[in-house]
Short mmCIF file of C-alpha atoms and ligand atoms in Angstrom, two decimals:
data_model
loop_
_atom_site.label_atom_id
_atom_site.label_comp_id
_atom_site.label_asym_id
_atom_site.label_seq_id
_atom_site.Cartn_x
_atom_site.Cartn_y
_atom_site.Cartn_z
CA UNK F 1 -0.01 0.28 -0.22
CA UNK F 2 1.26 3.36 -0.81
CA UNK F 3 2.16 5.71 1.53
CA UNK F 4 4.24 8.58 0.00
CA UNK F 5 5.59 12.05 1.22
CA UNK F 6 4.89 15.34 -0.52
CA UNK F 7 7.95 17.28 -0.26
CA UNK F 8 6.47 21.25 -1.28
CA UNK F 9 9.99 23.35 -1.47
CA UNK F 10 10.52 27.13 -1.79
CA UNK F 11 12.82 28.25 -5.25
CA UNK F 12 14.48 31.15 -3.61
CA UNK F 13 17.47 30.46 -1.33
CA UNK F 14 15.53 27.65 -0.59
CA UNK F 15 16.97 25.04 -3.11
CA UNK F 16 18.56 27.83 -5.29
CA UNK F 17 21.32 29.28 -4.15
CA UNK F 18 23.95 26.83 -3.92
CA UNK F 19 24.93 25.11 -7.38
CA UNK F 20 26.59 22.60 -6.26
CA UNK F 21 24.49 21.18 -3.65
CA UNK F 22 21.64 21.72 -5.49
CA UNK F 23 23.32 19.33 -8.12
CA UNK F 24 23.29 16.56 -4.54
CA UNK F 25 20.09 17.12 -3.98
CA UNK F 26 18.75 16.42 -7.22
CA UNK F 27 20.78 12.80 -7.74
CA UNK F 28 19.64 11.71 -4.10
CA UNK F 29 15.71 12.71 -4.98
CA UNK F 30 15.91 10.90 -8.07
CA UNK F 31 17.70 8.08 -6.99
CA UNK F 32 14.99 7.03 -4.12
CA UNK F 33 13.43 3.73 -4.76
CA UNK F 34 10.23 5.58 -3.04
CA UNK F 35 10.39 9.49 -4.13
CA UNK F 36 8.19 12.03 -2.59
CA UNK F 37 5.66 13.33 -4.76
CA UNK F 38 7.57 17.18 -5.02
CA UNK F 39 6.16 20.71 -5.36
CA UNK F 40 7.32 23.89 -5.75
CA UNK F 41 6.04 27.12 -3.95
CA UNK F 42 7.46 30.23 -4.48
CA UNK F 43 7.01 34.10 -4.68
CA UNK F 44 7.64 33.42 -8.12
CA UNK F 45 5.04 32.76 -11.06
CA UNK F 46 4.79 29.51 -13.20
CA UNK F 47 6.52 30.58 -16.28
CA UNK F 48 9.74 31.94 -13.92
CA UNK F 49 9.70 28.71 -12.22
CA UNK F 50 9.87 26.80 -15.33
CA UNK F 51 12.23 28.82 -16.47
CA UNK F 52 14.46 27.71 -13.44
CA UNK F 53 13.70 24.24 -13.34
CA UNK F 54 14.90 23.94 -17.40
CA UNK F 55 18.16 26.05 -16.31
CA UNK F 56 19.20 24.48 -13.30
CA UNK F 57 19.80 21.25 -11.63
CA UNK F 58 16.08 21.53 -9.86
CA UNK F 59 14.42 18.05 -10.41
CA UNK F 60 11.29 18.46 -12.09
CA UNK F 61 8.61 18.46 -9.19
CA UNK F 62 4.43 17.14 -9.76
CA UNK F 63 3.01 20.77 -9.53
CA UNK F 64 4.22 24.22 -9.00
CA UNK F 65 2.42 26.73 -6.74
CA UNK F 66 3.29 30.07 -7.71
CA UNK F 67 2.63 33.92 -7.50
CA UNK F 68 3.15 33.66 -3.47
CA UNK F 69 -0.18 31.13 -3.55
CA UNK F 70 -2.00 32.41 -5.67
CA UNK F 71 -1.54 30.17 -8.39
CA UNK F 72 -1.52 25.82 -9.20
CA UNK F 73 0.04 23.85 -12.00
CA UNK F 74 0.54 20.30 -12.53
CA UNK F 75 2.96 19.83 -14.21
CA UNK F 76 2.87 17.13 -16.57
CA UNK F 77 -0.58 18.32 -18.02
CA UNK F 78 0.45 22.27 -17.79
CA UNK F 79 -2.47 22.68 -16.62
CA UNK F 80 -3.79 25.38 -13.84
CA UNK F 81 -6.06 24.05 -11.35
CA UNK F 82 -9.40 26.51 -11.82
CA UNK F 83 -10.14 26.31 -8.18
CA UNK F 84 -7.82 27.95 -6.51
CA UNK F 85 -7.89 30.84 -5.41
CA UNK F 86 -11.04 28.96 -3.26
CA UNK F 87 -11.70 32.77 -1.37
CA UNK F 88 -11.34 35.75 -4.03
CA UNK F 89 -15.34 36.86 -4.82
CA UNK F 90 -15.27 39.39 -2.74
CA UNK F 91 -11.81 40.40 -3.69
CA UNK F 92 -11.36 43.95 -5.14
CA UNK F 93 -8.09 44.48 -7.16
CA UNK F 94 -8.38 47.80 -7.72
CA UNK F 95 -9.56 49.54 -5.19
CA UNK F 96 -7.22 47.73 -2.86
CA UNK F 97 -4.17 48.54 -5.26
CA UNK F 98 -5.46 52.22 -5.19
CA UNK F 99 -5.49 51.80 -1.15
CA UNK F 100 -1.65 50.64 -1.35
CA UNK F 101 -0.29 53.37 -3.80
CA UNK F 102 -1.43 56.02 -1.63
CA UNK F 103 1.14 55.17 0.89
CA UNK F 104 4.80 57.02 0.71
CA UNK F 105 6.46 53.50 1.90
CA UNK F 106 5.42 51.48 -0.53
CA UNK F 107 6.99 51.35 -4.35
CA UNK F 108 5.03 48.99 -7.11
CA UNK F 109 6.76 46.15 -8.38
CA UNK F 110 6.61 46.32 -12.00
CA UNK F 111 4.26 44.71 -13.88
CA UNK F 112 4.82 41.55 -14.58
CA UNK F 113 5.15 40.72 -10.99
CA UNK F 114 1.21 42.10 -10.75
CA UNK F 115 -1.30 39.22 -11.36
CA UNK F 116 -5.04 39.04 -11.13
CA UNK F 117 -4.57 37.67 -7.61
CA UNK F 118 -1.15 38.98 -6.65
CA UNK F 119 -0.34 42.95 -6.07
CA UNK F 120 3.27 43.03 -4.72
CA UNK F 121 5.49 46.68 -3.66
CA UNK F 122 8.34 47.17 -1.63
CA UNK F 123 8.93 48.65 1.59
CA UNK F 124 12.05 48.65 3.06
CA UNK F 125 12.42 47.89 7.01
CA UNK F 126 8.25 48.25 7.91
CA UNK F 127 7.42 48.30 11.60
CA UNK F 128 4.96 45.59 12.19
CA UNK F 129 2.57 49.00 13.52
CA UNK F 130 2.94 49.93 9.40
CA UNK F 131 1.37 46.02 8.61
CA UNK F 132 -1.26 46.38 11.57
CA UNK F 133 -2.61 49.91 10.60
CA UNK F 134 -2.43 48.59 6.66
CA UNK F 135 -4.39 45.83 7.77
CA UNK F 136 -7.12 47.77 9.71
CA UNK F 137 -7.31 49.87 6.62
CA UNK F 138 -8.25 47.58 4.37
CA UNK F 139 -10.62 45.95 7.08
CA UNK F 140 -11.96 49.63 7.23
CA UNK F 141 -13.07 49.73 3.90
CA UNK F 142 -14.76 46.54 3.79
CA UNK F 143 -11.95 44.24 1.98
CA UNK F 144 -10.19 40.90 2.93
CA UNK F 145 -6.84 39.86 2.25
CA UNK F 146 -3.65 38.14 3.23
CA UNK F 147 -0.57 40.38 3.74
CA UNK F 148 2.80 38.37 3.24
CA UNK F 149 6.16 40.76 4.07
CA UNK F 150 9.52 38.94 3.26
CA UNK F 151 12.99 39.92 3.35
CA UNK F 152 12.21 43.76 4.78
CA UNK F 153 11.43 43.82 1.64
CA UNK F 154 8.66 42.46 -0.61
CA UNK F 155 5.15 43.28 0.70
CA UNK F 156 2.12 41.08 -1.05
CA UNK F 157 -0.84 41.63 -0.34
CA UNK F 158 -3.50 38.70 -1.76
CA UNK F 159 -6.92 37.42 -1.79
CA UNK F 160 -8.99 36.65 1.73
CA UNK F 161 -7.40 32.51 2.73
CA UNK F 162 -4.40 32.76 0.25
CA UNK F 163 -0.46 32.39 0.46
CA UNK F 164 1.94 29.92 0.39
CA UNK F 165 -0.20 27.74 3.14
CA UNK F 166 -3.38 27.83 2.07
CA UNK F 167 -2.48 26.40 -1.31
CA UNK F 168 0.00 23.55 0.09
CA UNK F 169 -2.89 22.83 2.32
CA UNK F 170 -5.39 22.59 -0.18
CA UNK F 171 -3.10 20.59 -2.58
CA UNK F 172 -2.33 18.53 0.75
CA UNK F 173 -6.59 18.33 1.15
CA UNK F 174 -7.22 17.31 -2.43
CA UNK F 175 -4.61 14.49 -3.10
CA UNK F 176 -5.51 12.92 0.45
CA UNK F 177 -2.28 14.26 2.14
CA UNK F 178 -2.26 13.45 5.89
CA UNK F 179 -0.35 16.44 7.94
CA UNK F 180 2.32 14.36 8.93
CA UNK F 181 3.44 13.37 5.33
CA UNK F 182 4.47 16.95 3.94
CA UNK F 183 7.34 18.39 4.62
CA UNK F 184 7.32 21.66 3.30
CA UNK F 185 10.95 23.66 2.96
CA UNK F 186 11.81 27.63 3.37
CA UNK F 187 13.83 30.50 3.87
CA UNK F 188 11.66 33.28 4.54
CA UNK F 189 8.48 35.24 5.50
CA UNK F 190 6.67 34.31 2.67
CA UNK F 191 7.46 30.49 3.91
CA UNK F 192 6.12 31.39 7.11
CA UNK F 193 2.67 30.25 6.30
CA UNK F 194 3.39 27.22 5.06
CA UNK F 195 5.16 26.47 8.50
CA UNK F 196 1.64 27.10 10.16
CA UNK F 197 -0.25 24.16 8.66
CA UNK F 198 0.63 21.34 11.37
CA UNK F 199 3.36 19.59 8.73
CA UNK F 200 7.01 19.02 9.11
CA UNK F 201 9.31 22.09 8.69
CA UNK F 202 12.34 22.52 7.77
CA UNK F 203 14.27 25.59 7.97
CA UNK F 204 17.06 25.98 5.69
CA UNK F 205 20.54 27.35 7.84
CA UNK F 206 20.63 30.77 5.46
CA UNK F 207 16.42 31.45 6.38
CA UNK F 208 15.79 35.03 7.58
CA UNK F 209 15.17 36.10 11.48
CA UNK F 210 11.60 35.77 10.53
CA UNK F 211 11.50 31.70 10.46
CA UNK F 212 14.41 31.25 12.70
CA UNK F 213 12.38 32.02 15.84
CA UNK F 214 9.75 29.10 15.03
CA UNK F 215 10.02 26.64 17.44
CA UNK F 216 6.88 24.15 17.05
CA UNK F 217 8.23 20.44 17.66
CA UNK F 218 7.54 19.61 14.29
CA UNK F 219 10.19 21.90 12.25
CA UNK F 220 13.51 21.57 12.03
CA UNK F 221 16.64 24.14 11.58
CA UNK F 222 19.01 22.61 9.70
CA UNK F 223 22.62 24.37 9.68
CA UNK F 224 23.53 23.36 6.47
CA UNK F 225 22.73 26.53 4.04
CA UNK F 226 20.32 25.90 0.98
CA UNK F 227 19.70 22.77 -1.01
CA UNK F 228 21.66 21.09 1.21
CA UNK F 229 19.72 21.95 4.11
CA UNK F 230 16.36 20.58 2.38
CA UNK F 231 18.74 17.73 1.51
CA UNK F 232 19.30 17.58 5.75
CA UNK F 233 15.77 18.33 7.19
CA UNK F 234 14.38 15.96 4.37
CA UNK F 235 16.32 12.81 5.33
CA UNK F 236 15.80 14.03 9.38
CA UNK F 237 11.92 13.36 9.04
CA UNK F 238 12.31 10.80 6.34
CA UNK F 239 14.74 8.66 8.45
CA UNK F 240 13.21 9.52 12.28
CA UNK F 241 9.68 8.51 10.13
CA UNK F 242 9.29 4.86 11.30
CA UNK F 243 5.29 4.47 10.62
CA UNK F 244 4.29 1.57 8.89
CA UNK F 245 2.64 2.34 5.08
CA UNK F 246 -0.73 1.76 6.28
CA UNK F 247 -2.70 4.88 5.54
CA UNK F 248 -3.90 6.03 2.55
CA UNK F 249 -1.12 7.25 -0.18
CA UNK F 250 -1.26 10.93 -1.38
CA UNK F 251 -2.17 10.62 -5.17
CA UNK F 252 -2.23 13.42 -7.38
CA UNK F 253 -3.45 13.54 -10.85
CA UNK F 254 -6.06 16.02 -12.61
CA UNK F 255 -8.98 14.82 -10.86
CA UNK F 256 -8.16 15.05 -7.49
CA UNK F 257 -6.99 18.70 -8.22
CA UNK F 258 -9.31 19.98 -9.97
CA UNK F 259 -11.91 21.52 -7.45
C1 LIG G 1 9.11 37.47 -4.86
C2 LIG G 1 8.17 37.81 -6.04
C3 LIG G 1 7.84 38.60 -5.72
C4 LIG G 1 6.77 38.55 -4.19
C5 LIG G 1 8.48 38.02 -3.18
C6 LIG G 1 7.75 38.09 -1.91
O1 LIG G 1 10.33 37.74 -5.44
O2 LIG G 1 8.66 38.20 -7.91
O3 LIG G 1 6.83 39.59 -6.82
O4 LIG G 1 7.12 39.92 -3.50
O5 LIG G 1 8.52 36.92 -4.11
O6 LIG G 1 6.71 36.83 -2.27
MG1 LIG G 2 12.23 32.19 -0.53
#
């Protein structure tokens, strides 16, 4: 009976960052007898992540979650999952953007980094008080949003219940993967939500302070950087998992995701 794990990893500064370490990670992954399903979960959009897969040693994944969790693609067929994001009905993109451009602390990211469900700005060293104010301001105007701040620089405003963590949880649910079967890996603030879903976590050694403070027992902090940290952490969880193969397996196909 199948009991496959699901590996969901951030790309930039998590798997990417050290070419030699990535080659070692890819060799390990490709030689496994029982490969976990693989998903990348990036702030970048699908086409951009595909370009990285073509030009680096990144193994070809089953699924790409792109745009900070706003889009999910099945890689083999290239299809985008139609049922995601689930909570965008009330999302008033243009009105929200008008509020954001009104703040002198924020500078709009280039057009190619914006989408129907992702508004992205730069804002250096924003204080928690500023982020809280922004959220209150949007809420007072009737807008429900997710605000994601990463690397002391990137501010993403997304529809409610939409971010990397919610998208990863949706993927796990669709594939009937139990939380203990899912391993998530990341380095910065936009990965934080992935660590808040009850999954097993791997924080790479080069991570930002934003993730270093996590202290839950389901989160492993590697001393190794980039893909070497991912490899170390994933092996930690896989080798430590003594559970037999008695639970229902996590299957990926377009039927399970076309919801
Ligand atoms: C990626 C995206 C950018 C986003 C950042 C943080 O760099 O291209 O738009 O702000 O991730 O989520
Ligand atoms: Mg990253």
